[in-house]
Coordinates of N, CA and C and ligand atoms in Angstrom, one line a residue:
M38 N 184.1 104.7 -6.9 CA 185.2 103.9 -6.4 C 185.3 102.7 -7.3
A39 N 186.6 102.4 -7.6 CA 186.8 101.2 -8.5 C 186.6 99.9 -7.7
K40 N 186.2 98.9 -8.5 CA 185.9 97.6 -7.9 C 187.3 96.9 -7.5
L41 N 187.2 96.2 -6.4 CA 188.4 95.4 -6.0 C 188.5 94.2 -6.8
T42 N 189.7 93.9 -7.2 CA 190.0 92.6 -8.0 C 190.4 91.6 -7.0
L43 N 190.5 90.3 -7.5 CA 190.9 89.2 -6.6 C 192.3 89.5 -6.1
A44 N 193.2 90.1 -6.9 CA 194.6 90.4 -6.5 C 194.6 91.4 -5.4
D45 N 193.7 92.4 -5.5 CA 193.6 93.5 -4.5 C 193.2 92.8 -3.2
L46 N 192.2 91.9 -3.2 CA 191.7 91.3 -2.0 C 192.8 90.4 -1.4
K47 N 193.6 89.7 -2.2 CA 194.7 88.9 -1.7 C 195.8 89.8 -1.1
K48 N 196.0 90.9 -1.7 CA 197.0 91.8 -1.1 C 196.6 92.3 0.2
I49 N 195.3 92.7 0.3 CA 194.8 93.2 1.6 C 194.8 92.1 2.7
R50 N 194.5 90.9 2.3 CA 194.5 89.7 3.2 C 196.0 89.5 3.7
D51 N 196.9 89.5 2.8 CA 198.3 89.3 3.2 C 198.8 90.4 4.1
E52 N 198.5 91.7 3.8 CA 198.9 92.8 4.7 C 198.3 92.6 6.1
K53 N 197.0 92.3 6.1 CA 196.3 92.1 7.4 C 196.9 91.0 8.2
N54 N 197.2 89.8 7.5 CA 197.8 88.7 8.2 C 199.1 89.1 8.8
K55 N 199.9 89.8 8.0 CA 201.2 90.3 8.5 C 201.1 91.2 9.8
E56 N 200.1 92.0 9.7 CA 199.8 92.9 10.8 C 199.4 92.2 12.0
M57 N 198.6 91.1 11.9 CA 198.1 90.3 13.0 C 199.3 89.5 13.6
T58 N 200.1 89.0 12.7 CA 201.3 88.2 13.2 C 202.2 89.1 14.0
R59 N 202.3 90.4 13.7 CA 203.1 91.4 14.4 C 202.6 91.5 15.9
R60 N 201.3 91.2 16.1 CA 200.7 91.4 17.4 C 200.8 90.2 18.3
D61 N 201.3 89.1 17.8 CA 201.4 87.8 18.6 C 202.2 88.1 19.8
T62 N 201.5 87.8 21.0 CA 202.2 88.1 22.3 C 203.2 87.0 22.7
D63 N 203.3 85.9 22.0 CA 204.2 84.9 22.4 C 205.7 85.1 21.9
K64 N 206.0 86.2 21.4 CA 207.3 86.5 20.9 C 208.3 87.0 22.0
D65 N 209.5 86.6 21.9 CA 210.5 87.0 22.9 C 210.8 88.4 22.9
V66 N 210.8 89.0 21.7 CA 211.1 90.5 21.6 C 209.8 91.2 21.4
Q67 N 209.6 92.2 22.3 CA 208.4 92.9 22.3 C 208.6 94.5 22.3
I68 N 207.9 95.2 21.4 CA 208.0 96.6 21.4 C 206.5 97.1 21.7
I69 N 206.4 97.9 22.7 CA 205.1 98.4 23.1 C 205.1 99.9 23.1
V70 N 204.3 100.5 22.2 CA 204.3 102.0 22.0 C 203.1 102.6 22.8
G71 N 203.4 103.5 23.6 CA 202.3 104.2 24.4 C 201.5 105.1 23.4
M72 N 200.2 104.8 23.3 CA 199.4 105.6 22.4 C 198.2 106.1 23.0
G73 N 198.4 106.7 24.2 CA 197.3 107.5 24.8 C 197.2 108.8 24.1
T74 N 196.3 109.6 24.5 CA 196.1 110.9 23.8 C 197.4 111.7 23.6
C75 N 198.1 111.9 24.7 CA 199.3 112.7 24.6 C 200.4 112.0 23.8
G76 N 200.5 110.7 23.8 CA 201.4 110.0 23.0 C 201.2 110.2 21.5
I77 N 199.9 110.1 21.2 CA 199.5 110.3 19.8 C 199.8 111.8 19.4
A78 N 199.5 112.7 20.3 CA 199.7 114.1 20.0 C 201.2 114.4 19.8
A79 N 202.1 113.6 20.5 CA 203.5 113.8 20.3 C 204.1 113.0 19.2
G80 N 203.3 112.3 18.4 CA 203.8 111.6 17.2 C 203.9 110.1 17.3
A81 N 203.2 109.5 18.3 CA 203.4 108.0 18.5 C 202.9 107.2 17.3
K82 N 202.0 107.7 16.5 CA 201.6 106.9 15.3 C 202.7 106.8 14.3
E83 N 203.5 107.9 14.1 CA 204.6 107.8 13.2 C 205.7 106.9 13.8
T84 N 205.8 107.0 15.2 CA 206.8 106.1 15.8 C 206.4 104.6 15.6
F85 N 205.2 104.3 15.8 CA 204.7 102.9 15.6 C 205.0 102.5 14.2
S86 N 204.6 103.3 13.2 CA 204.8 103.0 11.8 C 206.3 102.8 11.5
A87 N 207.1 103.6 12.1 CA 208.6 103.5 11.8 C 209.1 102.2 12.3
F88 N 208.6 101.7 13.5 CA 209.1 100.4 14.0 C 208.7 99.3 13.0
V89 N 207.4 99.3 12.6 CA 207.0 98.3 11.7 C 207.8 98.3 10.4
D90 N 208.0 99.5 9.8 CA 208.7 99.7 8.6 C 210.1 99.2 8.7
E91 N 210.8 99.6 9.8 CA 212.2 99.3 9.9 C 212.4 97.8 10.1
L92 N 211.5 97.1 10.9 CA 211.5 95.7 11.0 C 211.3 95.0 9.7
D93 N 210.4 95.5 8.9 CA 210.1 94.9 7.6 C 211.3 95.0 6.7
K94 N 211.9 96.2 6.7 CA 213.1 96.5 5.9 C 214.3 95.5 6.3
S95 N 214.3 95.2 7.6 CA 215.4 94.4 8.1 C 215.0 92.9 8.0
N96 N 213.9 92.6 7.4 CA 213.3 91.2 7.3 C 213.2 90.5 8.7
I97 N 212.8 91.3 9.7 CA 212.7 90.7 11.1 C 211.2 90.5 11.3
S98 N 210.8 89.3 11.5 CA 209.3 89.0 11.7 C 209.0 88.5 13.1
D99 N 210.1 88.2 13.9 CA 209.8 87.6 15.2 C 209.8 88.6 16.3
V100 N 209.3 89.8 16.0 CA 209.2 90.9 17.0 C 207.8 91.3 17.1
M101 N 207.2 91.3 18.3 CA 205.8 91.8 18.5 C 205.9 93.4 18.5
V102 N 205.0 94.0 17.8 CA 204.9 95.5 17.9 C 203.4 95.7 18.2
K103 N 203.2 96.4 19.4 CA 201.8 96.5 19.8 C 201.7 97.9 20.4
Q104 N 200.5 98.4 20.4 CA 200.2 99.7 21.1 C 199.5 99.5 22.4
T105 N 199.8 100.4 23.3 CA 199.1 100.4 24.6 C 198.5 101.8 24.8
G106 N 197.8 101.9 26.0 CA 197.3 103.2 26.3 C 198.3 104.1 27.0
C107 N 197.8 105.0 27.8 CA 198.6 105.9 28.5 C 199.7 105.2 29.4
M108 N 200.9 105.6 29.2 CA 202.0 105.0 30.1 C 202.3 105.9 31.2
G109 N 201.7 107.1 31.3 CA 201.8 108.0 32.4 C 203.0 108.9 32.4
F110 N 203.6 109.1 31.2 CA 204.8 110.0 31.2 C 204.6 111.1 30.2
C111 N 203.5 111.9 30.4 CA 203.2 113.0 29.4 C 204.3 113.8 28.9
S112 N 205.2 114.2 29.8 CA 206.2 115.1 29.3 C 207.3 114.5 28.4
V113 N 207.3 113.2 28.3 CA 208.4 112.6 27.5 C 207.9 111.7 26.4
E114 N 206.6 111.9 26.0 CA 206.1 111.1 25.0 C 206.7 111.4 23.6
P115 N 206.7 110.5 22.7 CA 206.2 109.1 22.7 C 207.1 108.2 23.6
T116 N 206.5 107.4 24.4 CA 207.3 106.4 25.1 C 207.1 105.0 24.6
V117 N 208.2 104.2 24.7 CA 208.2 102.9 24.2 C 208.8 101.9 25.1
R118 N 208.2 100.8 25.4 CA 208.8 99.7 26.2 C 209.4 98.6 25.3
V119 N 210.6 98.3 25.5 CA 211.3 97.2 24.7 C 211.7 96.1 25.6
T120 N 211.3 94.9 25.3 CA 211.7 93.7 26.0 C 212.4 92.8 25.1
A121 N 213.6 92.4 25.4 CA 214.4 91.5 24.5 C 215.3 90.6 25.4
P122 N 215.5 89.3 25.0 CA 216.4 88.5 25.7 C 217.8 89.0 25.8
Q123 N 218.4 88.8 27.0 CA 219.8 89.3 27.3 C 219.9 90.8 27.3
M124 N 218.8 91.5 27.4 CA 218.8 92.9 27.5 C 217.9 93.4 28.7
P125 N 218.2 94.5 29.3 CA 217.3 94.9 30.4 C 215.9 95.4 29.8
D126 N 214.9 95.2 30.5 CA 213.6 95.7 30.1 C 213.7 97.2 30.1
T127 N 213.4 97.8 29.0 CA 213.8 99.2 28.8 C 212.6 100.1 28.4
I128 N 212.5 101.3 29.0 CA 211.5 102.2 28.5 C 212.3 103.4 27.9
Y129 N 212.0 103.7 26.7 CA 212.6 104.8 26.0 C 211.6 106.0 26.0
N130 N 212.2 107.2 26.0 CA 211.3 108.4 25.9 C 211.7 109.2 24.7
N131 N 210.7 110.1 24.3 CA 210.9 111.0 23.2 C 211.3 110.2 21.9
V132 N 210.6 109.1 21.7 CA 210.9 108.2 20.6 C 210.3 108.7 19.3
S133 N 211.0 109.5 18.5 CA 210.5 109.9 17.2 C 210.7 108.7 16.2
A134 N 210.2 108.9 15.0 CA 210.4 107.8 14.0 C 211.8 107.5 13.8
E135 N 212.7 108.5 13.8 CA 214.1 108.3 13.6 C 214.7 107.5 14.7
I136 N 214.3 107.8 16.0 CA 214.8 107.1 17.1 C 214.3 105.6 17.1
A137 N 213.0 105.5 16.7 CA 212.5 104.1 16.6 C 213.3 103.3 15.6
R138 N 213.8 103.8 14.5 CA 214.6 103.1 13.6 C 216.0 102.8 14.2
R139 N 216.5 103.7 15.0 CA 217.7 103.4 15.8 C 217.5 102.3 16.8
I140 N 216.4 102.3 17.4 CA 216.1 101.2 18.4 C 216.1 99.8 17.8
V141 N 215.5 99.8 16.6 CA 215.5 98.5 15.9 C 217.0 98.1 15.5
K142 N 217.7 99.0 15.0 CA 219.1 98.7 14.6 C 220.0 98.4 15.7
E143 N 220.0 99.3 16.8 CA 220.9 99.2 17.9 C 220.5 98.3 19.0
H144 N 219.3 98.4 19.4 CA 218.8 97.6 20.6 C 218.4 96.2 20.1
I145 N 217.5 96.1 19.1 CA 217.0 94.8 18.7 C 218.1 94.0 18.0
I146 N 218.7 94.6 17.0 CA 219.7 93.9 16.2 C 221.1 93.9 16.9
G147 N 221.5 95.0 17.3 CA 222.9 95.2 17.8 C 223.0 94.9 19.3
K148 N 221.9 94.6 20.0 CA 221.9 94.3 21.5 C 222.7 95.4 22.3
K149 N 222.4 96.6 21.9 CA 223.1 97.8 22.6 C 222.0 98.8 22.9
L150 N 222.0 99.3 24.1 CA 221.0 100.3 24.5 C 221.2 101.6 23.7
V151 N 220.1 102.3 23.4 CA 220.2 103.7 22.8 C 220.2 104.6 24.0
S152 N 221.3 104.7 24.7 CA 221.4 105.2 26.0 C 220.8 106.6 26.2
E153 N 221.0 107.5 25.3 CA 220.5 108.9 25.5 C 219.0 109.0 25.5
Y154 N 218.3 107.9 25.1 CA 216.8 108.0 25.1 C 216.2 107.0 26.2
V155 N 217.0 106.4 27.0 CA 216.5 105.5 28.1 C 215.9 106.4 29.1
F156 N 214.6 106.0 29.5 CA 213.9 106.8 30.4 C 214.1 106.3 31.8
D157 N 214.6 107.1 32.7 CA 214.8 106.8 34.1 C 213.4 106.8 34.8
N158 N 213.0 105.6 35.3 CA 211.7 105.5 35.9 C 211.9 105.1 37.4
P159 N 212.1 106.1 38.2 CA 212.4 105.7 39.6 C 211.3 105.0 40.4
S160 N 210.0 105.3 40.0 CA 208.9 104.6 40.7 C 209.0 103.1 40.5
R161 N 209.5 102.6 39.4 CA 209.5 101.2 39.2 C 210.5 100.6 40.2
D162 N 211.6 101.3 40.5 CA 212.6 100.8 41.5 C 212.0 100.7 42.9
I163 N 211.2 101.8 43.2 CA 210.6 101.8 44.5 C 209.6 100.7 44.7
I164 N 208.8 100.5 43.6 CA 207.8 99.4 43.7 C 208.5 98.0 43.9
A165 N 209.6 97.8 43.2 CA 210.3 96.6 43.3 C 210.9 96.3 44.7
Q166 N 211.1 97.3 45.5 CA 211.7 97.1 46.8 C 210.7 96.6 47.8
Ligands
FES449 S1 197.8 111.6 29.6 FE1 199.9 111.8 29.1 S2 200.8 110.0 29.6 FE2 198.7 109.7 30.1

């Protein structure tokens, strides 16, 4: 294995700092990816990476991207919860990497729901009553 140079170490530090900043919970816009076993089996790791990559490409740094465990929706994984000002708190289902990129462009930037992937979660409505 080759020795790490000072430049390599600085690059690793910068990447890790960026990663940690992405997890700050004080941000108004939050993307939470369900990464329980079935989420990962359905491709949630690729979904998570696509969110981070698309946000980077769009130079958006004020969005938290975080993973969570089982969200309880096995049949529609990967699932993602998106919270943003002036938008309803939304759970998306079957979020592939491609759909993750659309959510960044349409929901986060364009303030428009990606309607065909919005997950109807009736139990949330029942709990709220
Ligand atoms: S085991 Fe599938 S959502 Fe939890």
